[in-house]
CSV table of C-alpha atoms in Angstrom, one decimal:
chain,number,residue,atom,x,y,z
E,1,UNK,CA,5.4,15.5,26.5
E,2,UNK,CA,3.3,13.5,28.9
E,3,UNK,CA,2.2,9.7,27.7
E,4,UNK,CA,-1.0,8.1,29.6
E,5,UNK,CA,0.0,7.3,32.7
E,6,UNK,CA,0.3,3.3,32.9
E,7,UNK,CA,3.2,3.8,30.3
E,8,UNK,CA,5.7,0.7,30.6
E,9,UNK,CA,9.3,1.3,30.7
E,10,UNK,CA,11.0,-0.7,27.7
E,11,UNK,CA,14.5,-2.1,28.5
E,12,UNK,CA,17.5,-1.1,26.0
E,13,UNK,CA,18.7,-4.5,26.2
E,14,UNK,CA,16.0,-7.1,24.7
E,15,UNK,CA,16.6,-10.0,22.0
E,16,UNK,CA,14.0,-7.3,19.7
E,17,UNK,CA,17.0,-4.7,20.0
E,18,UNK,CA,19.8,-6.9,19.5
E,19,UNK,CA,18.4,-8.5,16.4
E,20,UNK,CA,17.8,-4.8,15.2
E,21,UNK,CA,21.4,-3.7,15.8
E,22,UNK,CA,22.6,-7.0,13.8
E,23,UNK,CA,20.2,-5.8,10.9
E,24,UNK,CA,21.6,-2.1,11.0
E,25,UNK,CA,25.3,-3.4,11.2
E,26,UNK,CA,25.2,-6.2,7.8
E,27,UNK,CA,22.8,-3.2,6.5
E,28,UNK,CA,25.3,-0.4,6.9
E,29,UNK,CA,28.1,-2.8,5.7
E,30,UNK,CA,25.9,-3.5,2.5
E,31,UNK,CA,25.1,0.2,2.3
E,32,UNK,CA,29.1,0.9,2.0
E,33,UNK,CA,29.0,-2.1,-0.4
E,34,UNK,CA,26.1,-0.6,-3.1
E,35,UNK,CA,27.6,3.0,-3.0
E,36,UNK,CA,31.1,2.2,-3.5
E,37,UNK,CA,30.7,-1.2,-5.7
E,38,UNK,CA,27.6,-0.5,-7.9
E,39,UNK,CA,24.4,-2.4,-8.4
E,40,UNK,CA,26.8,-5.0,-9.5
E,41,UNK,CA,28.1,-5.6,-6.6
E,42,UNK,CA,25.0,-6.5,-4.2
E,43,UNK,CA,22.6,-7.2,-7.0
E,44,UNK,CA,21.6,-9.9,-10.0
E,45,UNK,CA,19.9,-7.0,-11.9
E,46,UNK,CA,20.6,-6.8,-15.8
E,47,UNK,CA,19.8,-5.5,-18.9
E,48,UNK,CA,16.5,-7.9,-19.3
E,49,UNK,CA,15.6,-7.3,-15.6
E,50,UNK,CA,16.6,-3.8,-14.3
E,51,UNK,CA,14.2,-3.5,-11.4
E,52,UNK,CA,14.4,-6.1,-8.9
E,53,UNK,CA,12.7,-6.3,-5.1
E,54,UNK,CA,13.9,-2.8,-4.6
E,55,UNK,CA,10.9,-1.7,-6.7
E,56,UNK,CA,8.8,-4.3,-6.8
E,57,UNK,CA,8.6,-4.6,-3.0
E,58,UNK,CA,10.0,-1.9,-1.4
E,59,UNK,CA,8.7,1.0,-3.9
E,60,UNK,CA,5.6,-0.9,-4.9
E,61,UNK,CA,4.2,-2.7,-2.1
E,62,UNK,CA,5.6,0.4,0.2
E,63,UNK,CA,3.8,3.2,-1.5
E,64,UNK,CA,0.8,0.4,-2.0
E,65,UNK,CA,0.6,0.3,1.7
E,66,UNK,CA,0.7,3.7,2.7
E,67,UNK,CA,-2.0,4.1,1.3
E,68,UNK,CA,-3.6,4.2,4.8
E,69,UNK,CA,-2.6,7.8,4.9
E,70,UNK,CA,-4.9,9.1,2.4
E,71,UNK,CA,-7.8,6.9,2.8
E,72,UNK,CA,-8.1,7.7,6.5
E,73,UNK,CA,-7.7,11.2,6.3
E,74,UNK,CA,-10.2,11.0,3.4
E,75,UNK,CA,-12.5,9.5,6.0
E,76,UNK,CA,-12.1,11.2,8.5
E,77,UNK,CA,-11.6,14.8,7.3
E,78,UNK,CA,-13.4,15.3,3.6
E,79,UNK,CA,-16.1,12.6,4.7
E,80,UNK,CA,-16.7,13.5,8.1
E,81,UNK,CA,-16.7,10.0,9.7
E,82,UNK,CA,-15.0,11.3,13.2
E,83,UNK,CA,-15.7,8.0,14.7
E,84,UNK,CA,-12.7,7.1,12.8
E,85,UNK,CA,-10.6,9.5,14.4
E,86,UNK,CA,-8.8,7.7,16.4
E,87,UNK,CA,-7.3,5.6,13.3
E,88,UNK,CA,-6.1,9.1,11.5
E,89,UNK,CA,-2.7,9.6,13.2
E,90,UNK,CA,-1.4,6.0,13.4
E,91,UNK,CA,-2.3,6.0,9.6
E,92,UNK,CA,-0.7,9.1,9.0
E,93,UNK,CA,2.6,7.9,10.7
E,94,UNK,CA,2.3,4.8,8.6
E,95,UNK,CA,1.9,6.8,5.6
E,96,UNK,CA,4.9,9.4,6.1
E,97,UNK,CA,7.4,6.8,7.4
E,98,UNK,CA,5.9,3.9,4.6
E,99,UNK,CA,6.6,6.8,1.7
E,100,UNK,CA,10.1,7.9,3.1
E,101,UNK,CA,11.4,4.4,3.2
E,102,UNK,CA,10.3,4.2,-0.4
E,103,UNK,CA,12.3,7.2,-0.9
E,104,UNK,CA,15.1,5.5,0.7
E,105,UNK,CA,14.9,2.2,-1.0
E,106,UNK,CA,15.1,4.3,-4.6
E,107,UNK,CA,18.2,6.3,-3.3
E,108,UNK,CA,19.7,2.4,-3.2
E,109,UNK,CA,18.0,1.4,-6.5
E,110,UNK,CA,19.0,4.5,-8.5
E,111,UNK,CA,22.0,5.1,-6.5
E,112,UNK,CA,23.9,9.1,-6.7
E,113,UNK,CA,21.3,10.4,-4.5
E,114,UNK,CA,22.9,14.0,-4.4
E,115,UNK,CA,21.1,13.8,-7.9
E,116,UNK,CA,17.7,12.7,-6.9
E,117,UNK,CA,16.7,16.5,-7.4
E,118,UNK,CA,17.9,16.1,-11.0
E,119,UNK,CA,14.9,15.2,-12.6
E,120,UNK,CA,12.7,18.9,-11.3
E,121,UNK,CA,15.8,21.6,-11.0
E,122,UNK,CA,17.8,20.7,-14.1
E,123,UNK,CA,16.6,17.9,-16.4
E,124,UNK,CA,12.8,17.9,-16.3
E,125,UNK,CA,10.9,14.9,-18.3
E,126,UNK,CA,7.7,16.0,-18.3
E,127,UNK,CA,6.5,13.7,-20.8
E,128,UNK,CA,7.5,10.9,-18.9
E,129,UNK,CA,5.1,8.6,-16.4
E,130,UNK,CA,8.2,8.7,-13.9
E,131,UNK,CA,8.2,11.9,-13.8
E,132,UNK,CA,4.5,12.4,-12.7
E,133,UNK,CA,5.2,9.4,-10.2
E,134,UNK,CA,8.5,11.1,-9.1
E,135,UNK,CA,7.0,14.8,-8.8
E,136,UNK,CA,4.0,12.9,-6.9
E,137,UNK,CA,6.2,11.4,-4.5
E,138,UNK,CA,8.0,14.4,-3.9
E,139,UNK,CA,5.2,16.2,-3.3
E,140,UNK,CA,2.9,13.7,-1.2
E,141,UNK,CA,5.9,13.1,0.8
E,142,UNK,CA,6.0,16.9,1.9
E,143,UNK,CA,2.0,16.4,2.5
E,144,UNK,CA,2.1,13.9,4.4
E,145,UNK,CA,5.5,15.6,6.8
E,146,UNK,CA,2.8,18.8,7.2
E,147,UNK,CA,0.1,16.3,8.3
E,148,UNK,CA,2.1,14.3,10.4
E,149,UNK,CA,4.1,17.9,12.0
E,150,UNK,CA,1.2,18.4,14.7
E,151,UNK,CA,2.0,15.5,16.4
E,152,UNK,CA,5.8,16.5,16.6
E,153,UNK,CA,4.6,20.1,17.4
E,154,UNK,CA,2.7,18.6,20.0
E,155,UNK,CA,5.5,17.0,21.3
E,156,UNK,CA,7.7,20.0,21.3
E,157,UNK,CA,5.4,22.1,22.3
E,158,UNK,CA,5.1,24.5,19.9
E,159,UNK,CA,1.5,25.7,20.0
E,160,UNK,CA,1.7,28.4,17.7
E,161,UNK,CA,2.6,26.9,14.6
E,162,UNK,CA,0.8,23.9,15.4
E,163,UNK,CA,-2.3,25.7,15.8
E,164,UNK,CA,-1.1,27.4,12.2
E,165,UNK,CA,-0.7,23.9,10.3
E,166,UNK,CA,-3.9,22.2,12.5
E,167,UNK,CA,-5.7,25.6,9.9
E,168,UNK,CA,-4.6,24.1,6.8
E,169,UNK,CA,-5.7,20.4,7.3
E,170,UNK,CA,-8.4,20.1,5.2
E,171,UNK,CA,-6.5,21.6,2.5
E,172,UNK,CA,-3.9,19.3,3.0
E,173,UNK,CA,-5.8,16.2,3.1
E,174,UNK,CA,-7.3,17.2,-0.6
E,175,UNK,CA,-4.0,17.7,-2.1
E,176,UNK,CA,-2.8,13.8,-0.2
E,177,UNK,CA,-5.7,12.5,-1.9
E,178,UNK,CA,-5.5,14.2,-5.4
E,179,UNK,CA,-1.6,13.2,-5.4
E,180,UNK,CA,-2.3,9.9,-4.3
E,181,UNK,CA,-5.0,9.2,-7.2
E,182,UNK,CA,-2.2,10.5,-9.1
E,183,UNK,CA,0.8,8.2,-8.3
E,184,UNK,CA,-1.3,5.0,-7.3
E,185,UNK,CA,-2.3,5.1,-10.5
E,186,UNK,CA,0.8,6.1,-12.4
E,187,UNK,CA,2.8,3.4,-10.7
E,188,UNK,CA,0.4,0.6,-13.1
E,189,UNK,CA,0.7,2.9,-15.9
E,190,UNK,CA,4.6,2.5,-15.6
E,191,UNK,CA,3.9,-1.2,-17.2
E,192,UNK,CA,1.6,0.1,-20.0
E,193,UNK,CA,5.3,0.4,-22.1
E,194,UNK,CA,6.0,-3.1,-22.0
E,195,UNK,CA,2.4,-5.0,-23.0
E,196,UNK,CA,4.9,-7.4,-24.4
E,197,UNK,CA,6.3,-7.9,-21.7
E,198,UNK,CA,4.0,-8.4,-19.0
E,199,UNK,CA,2.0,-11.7,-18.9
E,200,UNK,CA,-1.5,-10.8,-20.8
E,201,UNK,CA,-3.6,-11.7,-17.7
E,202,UNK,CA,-1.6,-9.3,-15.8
E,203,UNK,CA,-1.0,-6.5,-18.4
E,204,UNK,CA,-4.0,-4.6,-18.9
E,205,UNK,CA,-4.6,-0.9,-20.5
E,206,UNK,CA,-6.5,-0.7,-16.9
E,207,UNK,CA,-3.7,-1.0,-15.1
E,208,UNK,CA,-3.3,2.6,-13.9
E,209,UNK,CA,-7.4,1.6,-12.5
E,210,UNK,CA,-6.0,-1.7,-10.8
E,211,UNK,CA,-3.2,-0.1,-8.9
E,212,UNK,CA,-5.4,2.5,-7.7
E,213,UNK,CA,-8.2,0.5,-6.7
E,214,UNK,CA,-6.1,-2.1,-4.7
E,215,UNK,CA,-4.2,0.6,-3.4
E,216,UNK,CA,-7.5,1.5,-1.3
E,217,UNK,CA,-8.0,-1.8,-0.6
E,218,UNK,CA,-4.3,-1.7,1.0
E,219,UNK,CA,-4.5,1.1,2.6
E,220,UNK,CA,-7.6,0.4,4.6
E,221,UNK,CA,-6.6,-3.4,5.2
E,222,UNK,CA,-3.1,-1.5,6.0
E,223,UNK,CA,-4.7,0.3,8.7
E,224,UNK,CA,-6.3,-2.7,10.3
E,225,UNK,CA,-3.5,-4.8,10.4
E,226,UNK,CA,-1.4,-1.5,11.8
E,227,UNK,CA,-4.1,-1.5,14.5
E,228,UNK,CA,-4.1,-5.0,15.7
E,229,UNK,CA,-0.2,-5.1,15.9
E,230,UNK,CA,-0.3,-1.7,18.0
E,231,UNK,CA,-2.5,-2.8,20.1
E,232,UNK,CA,-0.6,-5.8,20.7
E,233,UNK,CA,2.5,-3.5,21.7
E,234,UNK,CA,1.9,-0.3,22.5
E,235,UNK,CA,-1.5,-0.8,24.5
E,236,UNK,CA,0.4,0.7,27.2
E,237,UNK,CA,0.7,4.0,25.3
E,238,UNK,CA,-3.2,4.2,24.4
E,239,UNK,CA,-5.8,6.1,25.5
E,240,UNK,CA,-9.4,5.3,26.6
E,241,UNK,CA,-10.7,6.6,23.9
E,242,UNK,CA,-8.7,5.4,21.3
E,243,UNK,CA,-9.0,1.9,22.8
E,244,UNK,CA,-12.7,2.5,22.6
E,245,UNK,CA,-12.6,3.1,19.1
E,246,UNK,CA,-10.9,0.0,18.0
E,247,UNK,CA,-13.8,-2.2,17.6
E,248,UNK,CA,-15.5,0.4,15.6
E,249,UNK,CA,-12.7,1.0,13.2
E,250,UNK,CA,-12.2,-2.5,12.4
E,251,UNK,CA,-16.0,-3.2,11.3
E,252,UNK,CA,-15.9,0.3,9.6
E,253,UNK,CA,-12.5,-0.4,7.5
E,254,UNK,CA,-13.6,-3.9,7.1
E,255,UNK,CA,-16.4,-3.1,5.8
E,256,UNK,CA,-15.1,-0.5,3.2
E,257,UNK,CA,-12.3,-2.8,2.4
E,258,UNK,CA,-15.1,-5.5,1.2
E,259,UNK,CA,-17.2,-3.4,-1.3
E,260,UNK,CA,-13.7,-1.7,-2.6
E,261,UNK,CA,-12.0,-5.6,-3.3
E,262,UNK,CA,-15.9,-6.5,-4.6
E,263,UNK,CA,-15.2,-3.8,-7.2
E,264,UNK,CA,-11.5,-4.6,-7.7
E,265,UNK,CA,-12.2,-8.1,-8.3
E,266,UNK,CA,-14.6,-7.1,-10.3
E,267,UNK,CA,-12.7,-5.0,-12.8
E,268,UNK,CA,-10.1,-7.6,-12.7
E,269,UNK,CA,-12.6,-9.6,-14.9
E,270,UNK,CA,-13.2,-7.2,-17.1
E,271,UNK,CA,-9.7,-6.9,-18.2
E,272,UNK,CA,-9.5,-10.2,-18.8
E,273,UNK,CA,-12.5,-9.9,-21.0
E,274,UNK,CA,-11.6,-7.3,-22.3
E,275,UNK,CA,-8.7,-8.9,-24.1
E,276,UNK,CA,-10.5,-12.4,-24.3
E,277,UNK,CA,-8.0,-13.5,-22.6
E,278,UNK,CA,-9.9,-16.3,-21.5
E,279,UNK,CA,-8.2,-19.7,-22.8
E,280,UNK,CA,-4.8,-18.5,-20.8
E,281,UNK,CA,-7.1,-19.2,-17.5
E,282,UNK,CA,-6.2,-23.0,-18.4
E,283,UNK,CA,-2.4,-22.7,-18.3
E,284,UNK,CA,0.1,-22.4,-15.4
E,285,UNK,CA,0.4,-18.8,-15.4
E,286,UNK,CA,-3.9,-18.7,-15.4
E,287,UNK,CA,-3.8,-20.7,-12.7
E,288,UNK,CA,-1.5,-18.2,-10.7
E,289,UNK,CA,-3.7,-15.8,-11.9
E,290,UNK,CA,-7.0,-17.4,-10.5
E,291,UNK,CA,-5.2,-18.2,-7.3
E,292,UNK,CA,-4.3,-13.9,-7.0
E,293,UNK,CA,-8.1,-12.9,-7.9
E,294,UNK,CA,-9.8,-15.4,-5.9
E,295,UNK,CA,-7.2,-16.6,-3.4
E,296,UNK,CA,-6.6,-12.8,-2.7
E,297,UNK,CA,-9.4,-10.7,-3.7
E,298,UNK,CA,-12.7,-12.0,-4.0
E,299,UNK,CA,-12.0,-14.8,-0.8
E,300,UNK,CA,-10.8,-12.1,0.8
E,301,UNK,CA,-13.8,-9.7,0.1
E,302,UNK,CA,-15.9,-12.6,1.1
E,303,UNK,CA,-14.5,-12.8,4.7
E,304,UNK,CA,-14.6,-9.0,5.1
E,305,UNK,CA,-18.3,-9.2,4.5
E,306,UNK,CA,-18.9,-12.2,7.0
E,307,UNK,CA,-16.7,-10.6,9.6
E,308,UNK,CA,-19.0,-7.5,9.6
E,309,UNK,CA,-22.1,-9.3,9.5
E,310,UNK,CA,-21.2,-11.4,12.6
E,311,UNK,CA,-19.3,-8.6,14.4
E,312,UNK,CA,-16.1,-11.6,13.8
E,313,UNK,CA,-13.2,-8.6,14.1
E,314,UNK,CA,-10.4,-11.7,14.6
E,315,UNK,CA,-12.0,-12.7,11.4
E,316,UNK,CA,-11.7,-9.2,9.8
E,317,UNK,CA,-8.3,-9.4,11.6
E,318,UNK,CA,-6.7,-11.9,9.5
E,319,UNK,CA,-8.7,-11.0,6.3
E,320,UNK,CA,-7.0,-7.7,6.4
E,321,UNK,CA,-3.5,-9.8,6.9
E,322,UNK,CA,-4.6,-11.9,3.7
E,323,UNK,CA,-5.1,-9.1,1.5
E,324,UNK,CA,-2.2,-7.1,2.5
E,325,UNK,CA,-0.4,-10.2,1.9
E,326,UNK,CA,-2.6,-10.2,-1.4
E,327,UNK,CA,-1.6,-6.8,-2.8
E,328,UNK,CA,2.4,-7.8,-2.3
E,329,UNK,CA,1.8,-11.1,-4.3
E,330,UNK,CA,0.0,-8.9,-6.9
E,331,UNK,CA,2.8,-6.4,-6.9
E,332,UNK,CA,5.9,-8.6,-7.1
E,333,UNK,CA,4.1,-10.8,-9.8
E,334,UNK,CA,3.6,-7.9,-12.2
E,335,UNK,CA,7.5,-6.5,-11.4
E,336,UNK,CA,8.7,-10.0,-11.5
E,337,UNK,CA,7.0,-13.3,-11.9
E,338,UNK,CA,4.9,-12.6,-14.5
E,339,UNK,CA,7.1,-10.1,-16.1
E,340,UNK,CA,9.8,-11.3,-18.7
E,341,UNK,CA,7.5,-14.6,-18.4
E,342,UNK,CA,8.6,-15.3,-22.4
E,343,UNK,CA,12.2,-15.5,-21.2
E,344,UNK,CA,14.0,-19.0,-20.3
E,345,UNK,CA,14.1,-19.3,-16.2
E,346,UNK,CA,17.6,-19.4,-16.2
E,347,UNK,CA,17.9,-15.7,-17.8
E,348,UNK,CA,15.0,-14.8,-15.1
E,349,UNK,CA,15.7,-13.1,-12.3
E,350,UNK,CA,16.1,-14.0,-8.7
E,351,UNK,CA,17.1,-11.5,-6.4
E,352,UNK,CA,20.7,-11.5,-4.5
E,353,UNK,CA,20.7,-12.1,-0.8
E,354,UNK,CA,22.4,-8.8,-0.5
E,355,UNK,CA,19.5,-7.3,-2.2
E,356,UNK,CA,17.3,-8.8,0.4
E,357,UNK,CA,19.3,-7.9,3.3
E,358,UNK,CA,18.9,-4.4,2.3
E,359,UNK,CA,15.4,-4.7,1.8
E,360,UNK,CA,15.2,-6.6,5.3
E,361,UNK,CA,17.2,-3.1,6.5
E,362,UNK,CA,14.9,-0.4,4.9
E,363,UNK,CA,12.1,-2.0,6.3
E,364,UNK,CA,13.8,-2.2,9.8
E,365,UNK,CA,14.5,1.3,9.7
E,366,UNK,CA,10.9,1.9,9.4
E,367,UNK,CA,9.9,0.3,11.7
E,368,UNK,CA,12.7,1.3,14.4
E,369,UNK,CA,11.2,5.3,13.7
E,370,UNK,CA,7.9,4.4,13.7
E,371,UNK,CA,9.0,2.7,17.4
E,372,UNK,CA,10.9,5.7,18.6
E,373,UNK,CA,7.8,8.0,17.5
E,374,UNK,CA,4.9,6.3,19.0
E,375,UNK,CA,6.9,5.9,22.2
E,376,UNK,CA,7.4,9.3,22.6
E,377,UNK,CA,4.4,11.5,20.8
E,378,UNK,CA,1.2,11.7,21.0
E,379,UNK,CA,0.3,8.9,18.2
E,380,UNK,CA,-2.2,7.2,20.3
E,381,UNK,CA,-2.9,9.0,23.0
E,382,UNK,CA,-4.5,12.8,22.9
E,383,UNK,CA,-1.8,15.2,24.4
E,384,UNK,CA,-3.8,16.7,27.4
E,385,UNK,CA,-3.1,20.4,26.5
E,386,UNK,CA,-4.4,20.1,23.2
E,387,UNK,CA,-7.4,17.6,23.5
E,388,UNK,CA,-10.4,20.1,22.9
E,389,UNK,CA,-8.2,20.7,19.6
E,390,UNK,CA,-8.9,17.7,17.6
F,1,UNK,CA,-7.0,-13.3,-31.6
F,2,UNK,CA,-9.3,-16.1,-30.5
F,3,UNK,CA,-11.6,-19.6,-31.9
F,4,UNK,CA,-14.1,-18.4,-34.3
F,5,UNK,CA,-12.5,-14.6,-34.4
F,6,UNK,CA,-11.0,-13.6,-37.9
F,7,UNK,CA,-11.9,-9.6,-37.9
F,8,UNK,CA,-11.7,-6.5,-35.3
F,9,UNK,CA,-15.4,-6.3,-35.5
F,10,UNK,CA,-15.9,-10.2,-34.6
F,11,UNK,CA,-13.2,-9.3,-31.7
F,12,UNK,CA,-15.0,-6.4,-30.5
F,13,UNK,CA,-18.6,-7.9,-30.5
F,14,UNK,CA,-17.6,-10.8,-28.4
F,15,UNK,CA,-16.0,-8.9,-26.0
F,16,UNK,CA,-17.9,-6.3,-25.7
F,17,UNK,CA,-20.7,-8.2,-25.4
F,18,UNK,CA,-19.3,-10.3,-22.8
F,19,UNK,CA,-18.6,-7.3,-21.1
F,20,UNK,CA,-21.9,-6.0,-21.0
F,21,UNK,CA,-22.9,-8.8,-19.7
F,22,UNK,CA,-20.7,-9.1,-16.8
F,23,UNK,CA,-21.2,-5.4,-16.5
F,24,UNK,CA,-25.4,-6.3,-15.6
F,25,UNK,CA,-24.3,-9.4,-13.3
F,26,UNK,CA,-22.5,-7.3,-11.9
F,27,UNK,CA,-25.0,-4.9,-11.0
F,28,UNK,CA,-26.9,-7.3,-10.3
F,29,UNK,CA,-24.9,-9.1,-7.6
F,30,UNK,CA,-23.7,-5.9,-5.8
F,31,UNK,CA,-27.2,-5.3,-5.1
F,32,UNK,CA,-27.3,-8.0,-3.2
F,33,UNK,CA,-23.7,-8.5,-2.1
F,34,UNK,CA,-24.7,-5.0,-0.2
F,35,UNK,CA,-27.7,-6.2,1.5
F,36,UNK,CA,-25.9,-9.1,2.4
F,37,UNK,CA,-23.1,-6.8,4.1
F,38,UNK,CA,-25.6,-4.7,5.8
F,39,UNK,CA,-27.2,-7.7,7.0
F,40,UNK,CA,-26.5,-9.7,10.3
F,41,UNK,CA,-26.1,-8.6,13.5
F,42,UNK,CA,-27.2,-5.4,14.5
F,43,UNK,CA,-24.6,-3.4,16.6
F,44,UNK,CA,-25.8,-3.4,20.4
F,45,UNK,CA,-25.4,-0.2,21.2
């Protein structure tokens, strides 16, 4: 259980801490609010707008963003790039924390979550999208808790069975990334039911495509901006060797980030040509539109490719910040700004306070574990018993 | 379905056709969009 050696002590008592336990108490209170009150009672969902920022930014910006997981581990294990190595477990920790607090944020959203087994043990819909998103899920969650178990193990240690679950990594890694083509993409083809719903710039039959081709995008912009705010706080808790490997991981995923949002903005265009949807680039909503594709896409794609050229990584840096930012604007518009866009504003919907309180929480949760974890295990650091094993 | 578009087939040549065409400019510009991202600095190592 040792950390590197120039490990700083962090004091219990810090402003960081005390905000966090004000978060966890309104959270808890709102917690004891939804389960006993309904979605009535800390929401303004209806009838025309039943998912709110509980999907559209804690399920679909989280799962979005976690994408780090599979791309890295992609990388690194299927593709060989080692020199990324350093990036896997930070990603993978992103990835298994990001997908449970999705899980979490649906137990809020769907509420009864002594049921959320429902849906594979007694009433399967195997016809429906949600379905394949929700078996996904289930699945890539237990995926990514394997990949992630060596660090724990290492932790513990618990050599044996570490050494038994280090065996099956590759195999692992496949299934993340065939489960993770299968759910980023499912999670656009949820919208393909309401084309008349969904502004036409934003609804496309390619959807499923978009979703899974930003979600790569995320993911390695994800891992980036991960990277630059670990190093930020935990540089105590690094290793040489990781720190070495910064500089190169940042040109690398900057780089890969650039051609993948040169193809995304790409496609983009062809669904709007596709459905010569042209003369709507004139009106308010086109406008939004162009800002999302070039504001957040192809300006973003731009900078990556500077920042590699030049060797800029603050560049690359903020880039990655933009386009994570990007892929949440994206996101929300097509759960909520640009969806129900032929209703009058007033019948729109804006989300409760409460509702983002509890968002607020999830999110703090997060990022308490992910504290507690790379504080303690050997996210960042190579554990020295095991160090020939990676 | 658009200005000057009164049957599927009118539809579907203009935007296929536009397609194909952003489909070759496309093509086109990566080609150079990569050497342009493989350009610059070379790494000091």
């Amino acid at each position: 259980m040792s950390a590197p050696a120039n490990s700083v002590k962090r004091p219990i008592l810090s402003i960081g801490n005390a905000i966090t336990g004000i978060i966890f108490l309104i959270g808890f209170w709102l917690t004891y609010l939804r389960f006993t009150g309904g979605l009535a009672a800390v929401t303004n969902l209806d009838h025309n707008n039943p998912w709110g920022i509980w999907i559209g930014f804690d399920l679909l910006c989280g799962v979005a963003l976690a994408a780090g997981g599979y791309t890295t581990a992609a990388a690194v294990e299927i593709f060989g790039m080692k020199k990324y190595h350093a990036a896997l477990r930070p990603a993978i920790l992103t990835g298994f924390l990001g997908y449970s607090m999705v899980v979490l944020a649906l137990i809020y959203d769907v509420g009864r979550p002594w049921r959320l087994p429902y849906p594979f043990f007694v009433s399967q819909g195997v016809t429906s999208v949600m379905f394949e998103v929700g078996a996904c899920v289930l699945l890539y969650l237990t995926v990514l808790f394997l990949e992630f178990s060596p660090i724990a193990l290492e932790w513990l240690g618990a050599k044996r069975l570490r050494r038994v679950i280090v065996r099956l990594t590759l195999l692992l890694t496949i299934l993340g990334v065939v489960l993770s083509t299968l759910h980023q993409s499912s999670l656009g083809a949820l919208f393909l039911i309401a084309p008349s719903k969904l502004h036409p710039l934003w609804y496309s039959p390619y959807l499923p495509i978009f979703f899974f081709v930003s979600s790569i995008a995320a993911g390695l912009s994800m891992v980036i901006f991960e990277g630059t705010l670990a190093h930020r706080n935990f540089a105590d808790k690094m290793d040489q060797h990781h720190k070495q490997a910064a500089d190169g991981i940042v040109i690398g995923f900057g780089k890969a980030a650039s051609m993948v949002l040169a193809a995304y903005f790409t496609i983009k265009v062809f669904g709007v040509a596709l459905d010569n949807n042209w003369h709507l680039l004139a009106t308010s909503y086109g406008l939004w539109f162009l800002v999302e594709i070039l504001g957040f896409i192809l300006i973003p794609c731009l900078l990556f490719a500077i920042g590699v050229r030049e060797h800029n990584l603050r560049l690359i840096r903020w880039t990655a910040f933009v386009t994570v930012i990007g892929i949440v604007v994206n996101r929300l518009n097509i759960v909520w700004l640009c969806f129900n866009w032929r209703l009058p504003w007033d019948e729109r919907y804006l989300p409760h306070w409460m509702e983002i309180a509890i968002s607020i929480f999830v999110i703090t949760v997060g990022l308490t574990i992910y504290r507690l974890i790379v504080t303690r295990m050997p996210v960042f650091y190579e554990h020295p018993e095991f160090r020939e094993t990676h | 379905m658009g200005e000057g578009i009164h049957t599927l087939q009118e539809f579907m040549l203009r935007t296929k056709g536009i397609l194909y065409l952003l489909a070759v400019s496309y093509l086109l510009g990566f080609l150079w969009f990569w050497r342009f991202l493989n350009g610059g600095r070379k790494k000091e190592d």
